[in-house]
PDB file of C-alpha atoms in Angstrom:
ATOM      1  CA  MET A 188      11.660  13.497   8.525  1.00 40.00           C
ATOM      2  CA  GLY A 189      13.016  11.135  10.927  1.00 47.00           C
ATOM      3  CA  ARG A 190      13.289   7.650   9.535  1.00 47.00           C
ATOM      4  CA  MET A 191      11.641   4.704  11.260  1.00 51.00           C
ATOM      5  CA  ASP A 192      14.128   2.451  12.784  1.00 61.00           C
ATOM      6  CA  GLY A 193      11.901   0.083  14.702  1.00 72.00           C
ATOM      7  CA  ARG A 194      11.522   2.628  17.613  1.00 88.00           C
ATOM      8  CA  MET A 195       8.278   3.641  19.097  1.00 96.00           C
ATOM      9  CA  ARG A 196       6.997   7.031  17.978  1.00 97.00           C
ATOM     10  CA  VAL A 197       4.268   9.539  19.081  1.00 98.00           C
ATOM     11  CA  ALA A 198       2.096  11.294  16.587  1.00 98.00           C
ATOM     12  CA  LEU A 199       0.070  14.409  17.441  1.00 97.00           C
ATOM     13  CA  TYR A 200      -2.899  14.873  15.150  1.00 98.00           C
ATOM     14  CA  GLN A 201      -3.581  18.601  14.597  1.00 97.00           C
ATOM     15  CA  PRO A 202      -2.748  19.707  18.166  1.00 95.00           C
ATOM     16  CA  ASP A 203      -4.591  23.025  18.963  1.00 92.00           C
ATOM     17  CA  ILE A 204      -3.248  23.890  22.467  1.00 90.00           C
ATOM     18  CA  PRO A 205       0.542  24.912  22.262  1.00 86.00           C
ATOM     19  CA  GLY A 206       1.209  24.104  25.946  1.00 85.00           C
ATOM     20  CA  ASN A 207      -0.139  20.632  25.608  1.00 90.00           C
ATOM     21  CA  ALA A 208       1.762  20.014  22.432  1.00 89.00           C
ATOM     22  CA  GLY A 209       5.073  21.412  23.920  1.00 87.00           C
ATOM     23  CA  ALA A 210       4.683  19.194  27.116  1.00 89.00           C
ATOM     24  CA  MET A 211       4.093  16.053  24.953  1.00 93.00           C
ATOM     25  CA  MET A 212       7.059  16.806  22.835  1.00 91.00           C
ATOM     26  CA  ARG A 213       9.226  17.378  25.936  1.00 88.00           C
ATOM     27  CA  THR A 214       8.174  14.045  27.235  1.00 93.00           C
ATOM     28  CA  ALA A 215       8.989  12.286  24.186  1.00 94.00           C
ATOM     29  CA  ALA A 216      12.496  14.087  23.923  1.00 91.00           C
ATOM     30  CA  CYS A 217      13.334  13.104  27.432  1.00 90.00           C
ATOM     31  CA  LEU A 218      12.423   9.518  26.675  1.00 94.00           C
ATOM     32  CA  GLY A 219      14.152   9.446  23.309  1.00 93.00           C
ATOM     33  CA  VAL A 220      10.859   8.968  21.303  1.00 96.00           C
ATOM     34  CA  PRO A 221      10.702  10.723  18.027  1.00 96.00           C
ATOM     35  CA  VAL A 222       7.474  12.802  17.269  1.00 94.00           C
ATOM     36  CA  ASP A 223       5.336  13.385  14.174  1.00 96.00           C
ATOM     37  CA  VAL A 224       3.211  16.429  14.246  1.00 94.00           C
ATOM     38  CA  ILE A 225       0.273  16.059  11.730  1.00 97.00           C
ATOM     39  CA  GLY A 226      -1.004  19.473  10.645  1.00 95.00           C
ATOM     40  CA  PRO A 227      -2.603  21.758  10.372  1.00 94.00           C
ATOM     41  CA  ALA A 228      -1.803  22.732  14.145  1.00 90.00           C
ATOM     42  CA  GLY A 229      -3.842  25.137  15.722  1.00 87.00           C
ATOM     43  CA  PHE A 230      -0.880  27.442  16.455  1.00 80.00           C
ATOM     44  CA  VAL A 231       2.464  28.384  14.925  1.00 78.00           C
ATOM     45  CA  MET A 232       5.161  25.955  15.948  1.00 74.00           C
ATOM     46  CA  SER A 233       7.185  28.907  17.026  1.00 68.00           C
ATOM     47  CA  ASP A 234       4.424  30.246  19.343  1.00 55.00           C
ATOM     48  CA  ARG A 235       5.864  31.420  22.665  1.00 66.00           C
ATOM     49  CA  GLN A 236       3.552  29.154  24.860  1.00 62.00           C
ATOM     50  CA  PHE A 237       4.626  26.241  22.790  1.00 62.00           C
ATOM     51  CA  ARG A 238       8.363  27.023  23.068  1.00 63.00           C
ATOM     52  CA  ARG A 239       8.000  27.618  26.872  1.00 64.00           C
ATOM     53  CA  ALA A 240       6.232  24.411  27.335  1.00 59.00           C
ATOM     54  CA  GLY A 241       8.851  22.377  25.345  1.00 57.00           C
ATOM     55  CA  MET A 242      11.747  24.289  26.729  1.00 59.00           C
ATOM     56  CA  ASP A 243      15.088  23.649  25.379  1.00 67.00           C
ATOM     57  CA  TYR A 244      14.141  20.019  24.703  1.00 72.00           C
ATOM     58  CA  LEU A 245      12.678  20.839  21.289  1.00 70.00           C
ATOM     59  CA  ASP A 246      16.193  21.124  19.686  1.00 74.00           C
ATOM     60  CA  ARG A 247      17.011  17.712  21.048  1.00 77.00           C
ATOM     61  CA  MET A 248      14.265  15.686  19.562  1.00 84.00           C
ATOM     62  CA  ASP A 249      13.672  13.767  16.400  1.00 89.00           C
ATOM     63  CA  LEU A 250      10.729  15.894  15.062  1.00 88.00           C
ATOM     64  CA  ALA A 251       8.834  15.519  11.667  1.00 91.00           C
ATOM     65  CA  GLN A 252       6.099  17.856  10.679  1.00 90.00           C
ATOM     66  CA  HIS A 253       3.534  16.784   8.171  1.00 95.00           C
ATOM     67  CA  SER A 254       1.097  19.216   6.406  1.00 95.00           C
ATOM     68  CA  SER A 255      -1.925  16.754   6.629  1.00 97.00           C
ATOM     69  CA  TRP A 256      -3.124  13.330   7.488  1.00 97.00           C
ATOM     70  CA  ASP A 257      -2.537  12.230   3.872  1.00 96.00           C
ATOM     71  CA  ALA A 258       0.941  13.470   3.977  1.00 96.00           C
ATOM     72  CA  PHE A 259       1.580  11.560   7.154  1.00 95.00           C
ATOM     73  CA  GLN A 260       0.357   8.492   5.672  1.00 93.00           C
ATOM     74  CA  ASP A 261       2.150   8.972   2.486  1.00 91.00           C
ATOM     75  CA  GLN A 262       5.452   9.316   4.483  1.00 87.00           C
ATOM     76  CA  LEU A 263       4.689   6.086   6.316  1.00 85.00           C
ATOM     77  CA  GLY A 264       4.410   4.332   3.072  1.00 78.00           C
ATOM     78  CA  ALA A 265       7.549   5.964   1.701  1.00 72.00           C
ATOM     79  CA  ARG A 266       9.543   4.950   4.608  1.00 64.00           C
ATOM     80  CA  GLY A 267       8.447   1.278   4.252  1.00 60.00           C
ATOM     81  CA  ASP A 268       6.519   1.475   7.589  1.00 59.00           C
ATOM     82  CA  LYS A 269       3.710  -0.969   6.578  1.00 62.00           C
ATOM     83  CA  SER A 270       4.238  -3.011   9.656  1.00 76.00           C
ATOM     84  CA  ALA A 271       4.083   0.028  12.076  1.00 89.00           C
ATOM     85  CA  ARG A 272       0.810   0.028  14.009  1.00 95.00           C
ATOM     86  CA  LEU A 273      -1.194   3.030  14.840  1.00 97.00           C
ATOM     87  CA  VAL A 274      -2.433   3.014  18.354  1.00 98.00           C
ATOM     88  CA  LEU A 275      -5.000   5.675  19.008  1.00 98.00           C
ATOM     89  CA  LEU A 276      -5.547   6.921  22.553  1.00 98.00           C
ATOM     90  CA  THR A 277      -9.326   7.648  22.854  1.00 96.00           C
ATOM     91  CA  THR A 278     -11.823   7.815  25.511  1.00 92.00           C
ATOM     92  CA  GLY A 279     -14.168   5.654  23.232  1.00 91.00           C
ATOM     93  CA  ALA A 280     -11.858   2.630  23.362  1.00 96.00           C
ATOM     94  CA  GLU A 281     -12.960  -0.511  25.189  1.00 96.00           C
ATOM     95  CA  THR A 282      -9.390  -1.769  26.038  1.00 98.00           C
ATOM     96  CA  GLY A 283      -7.483  -0.129  28.761  1.00 98.00           C
ATOM     97  CA  PHE A 284      -3.922   0.718  28.223  1.00 98.00           C
ATOM     98  CA  LEU A 285      -2.623  -1.639  30.948  1.00 98.00           C
ATOM     99  CA  GLU A 286      -4.213  -4.603  29.371  1.00 98.00           C
ATOM    100  CA  PHE A 287      -2.757  -3.713  25.855  1.00 98.00           C
ATOM    101  CA  LYS A 288       0.342  -5.415  24.419  1.00 98.00           C
ATOM    102  CA  PHE A 289       2.586  -2.794  22.934  1.00 98.00           C
ATOM    103  CA  ARG A 290       5.009  -3.466  20.265  1.00 97.00           C
ATOM    104  CA  ALA A 291       8.477  -1.632  19.842  1.00 96.00           C
ATOM    105  CA  ASP A 292       7.574   0.001  16.667  1.00 95.00           C
ATOM    106  CA  ASP A 293       4.011   1.237  17.546  1.00 97.00           C
ATOM    107  CA  ILE A 294       3.015   4.798  16.780  1.00 97.00           C
ATOM    108  CA  LEU A 295       0.993   6.219  19.756  1.00 98.00           C
ATOM    109  CA  LEU A 296      -1.498   8.628  18.117  1.00 98.00           C
ATOM    110  CA  VAL A 297      -3.275  11.357  19.978  1.00 98.00           C
ATOM    111  CA  GLY A 298      -5.945  13.663  18.679  1.00 97.00           C
ATOM    112  CA  ARG A 299      -6.799  17.289  18.989  1.00 95.00           C
ATOM    113  CA  GLU A 300      -7.540  18.404  22.478  1.00 90.00           C
ATOM    114  CA  THR A 301     -10.857  19.962  21.497  1.00 89.00           C
ATOM    115  CA  ALA A 302     -12.072  17.382  19.044  1.00 91.00           C
ATOM    116  CA  GLY A 303     -10.109  14.156  18.994  1.00 94.00           C
ATOM    117  CA  VAL A 304      -9.638  12.688  15.513  1.00 97.00           C
ATOM    118  CA  PRO A 305     -12.232  12.313  12.535  1.00 97.00           C
ATOM    119  CA  ASP A 306     -13.666   9.090  11.619  1.00 96.00           C
ATOM    120  CA  ASP A 307     -11.220   8.266   8.851  1.00 96.00           C
ATOM    121  CA  VAL A 308      -8.351   8.592  11.236  1.00 97.00           C
ATOM    122  CA  HIS A 309     -10.038   6.589  13.894  1.00 96.00           C
ATOM    123  CA  ALA A 310     -10.753   3.873  11.329  1.00 96.00           C
ATOM    124  CA  ALA A 311      -7.068   3.768  10.185  1.00 95.00           C
ATOM    125  CA  ALA A 312      -5.783   3.009  13.632  1.00 97.00           C
ATOM    126  CA  GLY A 313      -4.749  -0.590  14.078  1.00 96.00           C
ATOM    127  CA  ALA A 314      -5.656  -0.451  17.799  1.00 98.00           C
ATOM    128  CA  ARG A 315      -7.600   1.858  20.166  1.00 98.00           C
ATOM    129  CA  ILE A 316      -6.799   2.212  23.870  1.00 98.00           C
ATOM    130  CA  ARG A 317      -7.889   4.359  26.781  1.00 97.00           C
ATOM    131  CA  VAL A 318      -6.862   5.420  30.206  1.00 97.00           C
ATOM    132  CA  PRO A 319      -9.384   4.046  32.689  1.00 96.00           C
ATOM    133  CA  MET A 320     -10.854   6.741  34.886  1.00 95.00           C
ATOM    134  CA  ALA A 321     -13.258   7.026  37.875  1.00 95.00           C
ATOM    135  CA  PRO A 322     -16.933   7.070  36.766  1.00 94.00           C
ATOM    136  CA  GLY A 323     -18.245  10.600  35.934  1.00 93.00           C
ATOM    137  CA  ASN A 324     -15.205  12.044  34.475  1.00 91.00           C
ATOM    138  CA  ARG A 325     -14.986  12.865  30.811  1.00 86.00           C
ATOM    139  CA  SER A 326     -11.266  12.846  30.012  1.00 87.00           C
ATOM    140  CA  LEU A 327      -7.600  13.459  31.178  1.00 93.00           C
ATOM    141  CA  ASN A 328      -5.474  16.075  29.775  1.00 95.00           C
ATOM    142  CA  VAL A 329      -4.014  14.787  26.483  1.00 96.00           C
ATOM    143  CA  ALA A 330      -0.457  15.256  27.723  1.00 96.00           C
ATOM    144  CA  GLN A 331      -0.933  13.489  31.014  1.00 97.00           C
ATOM    145  CA  ALA A 332      -2.712  10.574  29.215  1.00 97.00           C
ATOM    146  CA  LEU A 333       0.190  10.247  26.653  1.00 98.00           C
ATOM    147  CA  ALA A 334       2.742  10.242  29.428  1.00 98.00           C
ATOM    148  CA  MET A 335       1.015   7.408  31.228  1.00 98.00           C
ATOM    149  CA  VAL A 336       0.669   5.336  28.148  1.00 98.00           C
ATOM    150  CA  LEU A 337       4.006   5.956  26.690  1.00 98.00           C
ATOM    151  CA  GLY A 338       5.558   4.984  30.047  1.00 98.00           C
ATOM    152  CA  GLU A 339       3.747   1.669  30.036  1.00 98.00           C
ATOM    153  CA  ALA A 340       4.481   1.076  26.296  1.00 98.00           C
ATOM    154  CA  LEU A 341       8.262   1.722  26.894  1.00 98.00           C
ATOM    155  CA  ARG A 342       8.231  -0.510  29.912  1.00 97.00           C
ATOM    156  CA  GLN A 343       6.655  -3.278  28.095  1.00 98.00           C
ATOM    157  CA  THR A 344       8.924  -3.110  25.143  1.00 97.00           C
ATOM    158  CA  ASP A 345      12.301  -2.290  27.237  1.00 95.00           C
ATOM    159  CA  GLY A 346      12.369   0.960  25.416  1.00 94.00           C
ATOM    160  CA  PHE A 347      13.266   3.466  28.040  1.00 93.00           C
ATOM    161  CA  PRO A 348      16.691   5.138  27.561  1.00 91.00           C
ATOM    162  CA  LYS A 349      19.657   3.388  29.310  1.00 87.00           C
ATOM    163  CA  GLU A 350      21.147   5.841  31.986  1.00 77.00           C
ATOM    164  CA  GLN A 351      24.703   6.512  31.807  1.00 65.00           C
ATOM    165  CA  ASP A 352      27.087   6.484  34.783  1.00 52.00           C
TER     166      ASP A 352
END
């Protein structure tokens, strides 16, 4: 389990499409953002599609796996992360991510591709945000939505990795 050190994190709640989970983890790895996978996932983490989407970046990331939502919350408490804010990406939010003020220690939480998150997880979020879309569209791909929001969150908090010469 990676320890919280004031950095932003990404949390995937029971991901069920291996390609999407791998893509989100690859994005996080490239941007130096730790990832929590809250199980149970809808696939085996060694799944070929998952590994292909994550490529070789999975070995370079700070990845923590949790057997359940309760286990994830227990670990947050055990690490002393009472101040970390869960920010849920949801199509049901009223606040667009561009109007939201991110903090450097936020945990960006995305739900299952097929079902989102249950009511108790929704209620536990300290904030809920959405990606604005053109009328008549249901939702973006979760990996694309997370990449957009994570980019804005890192921009606001000056959290992008510093390039070396």
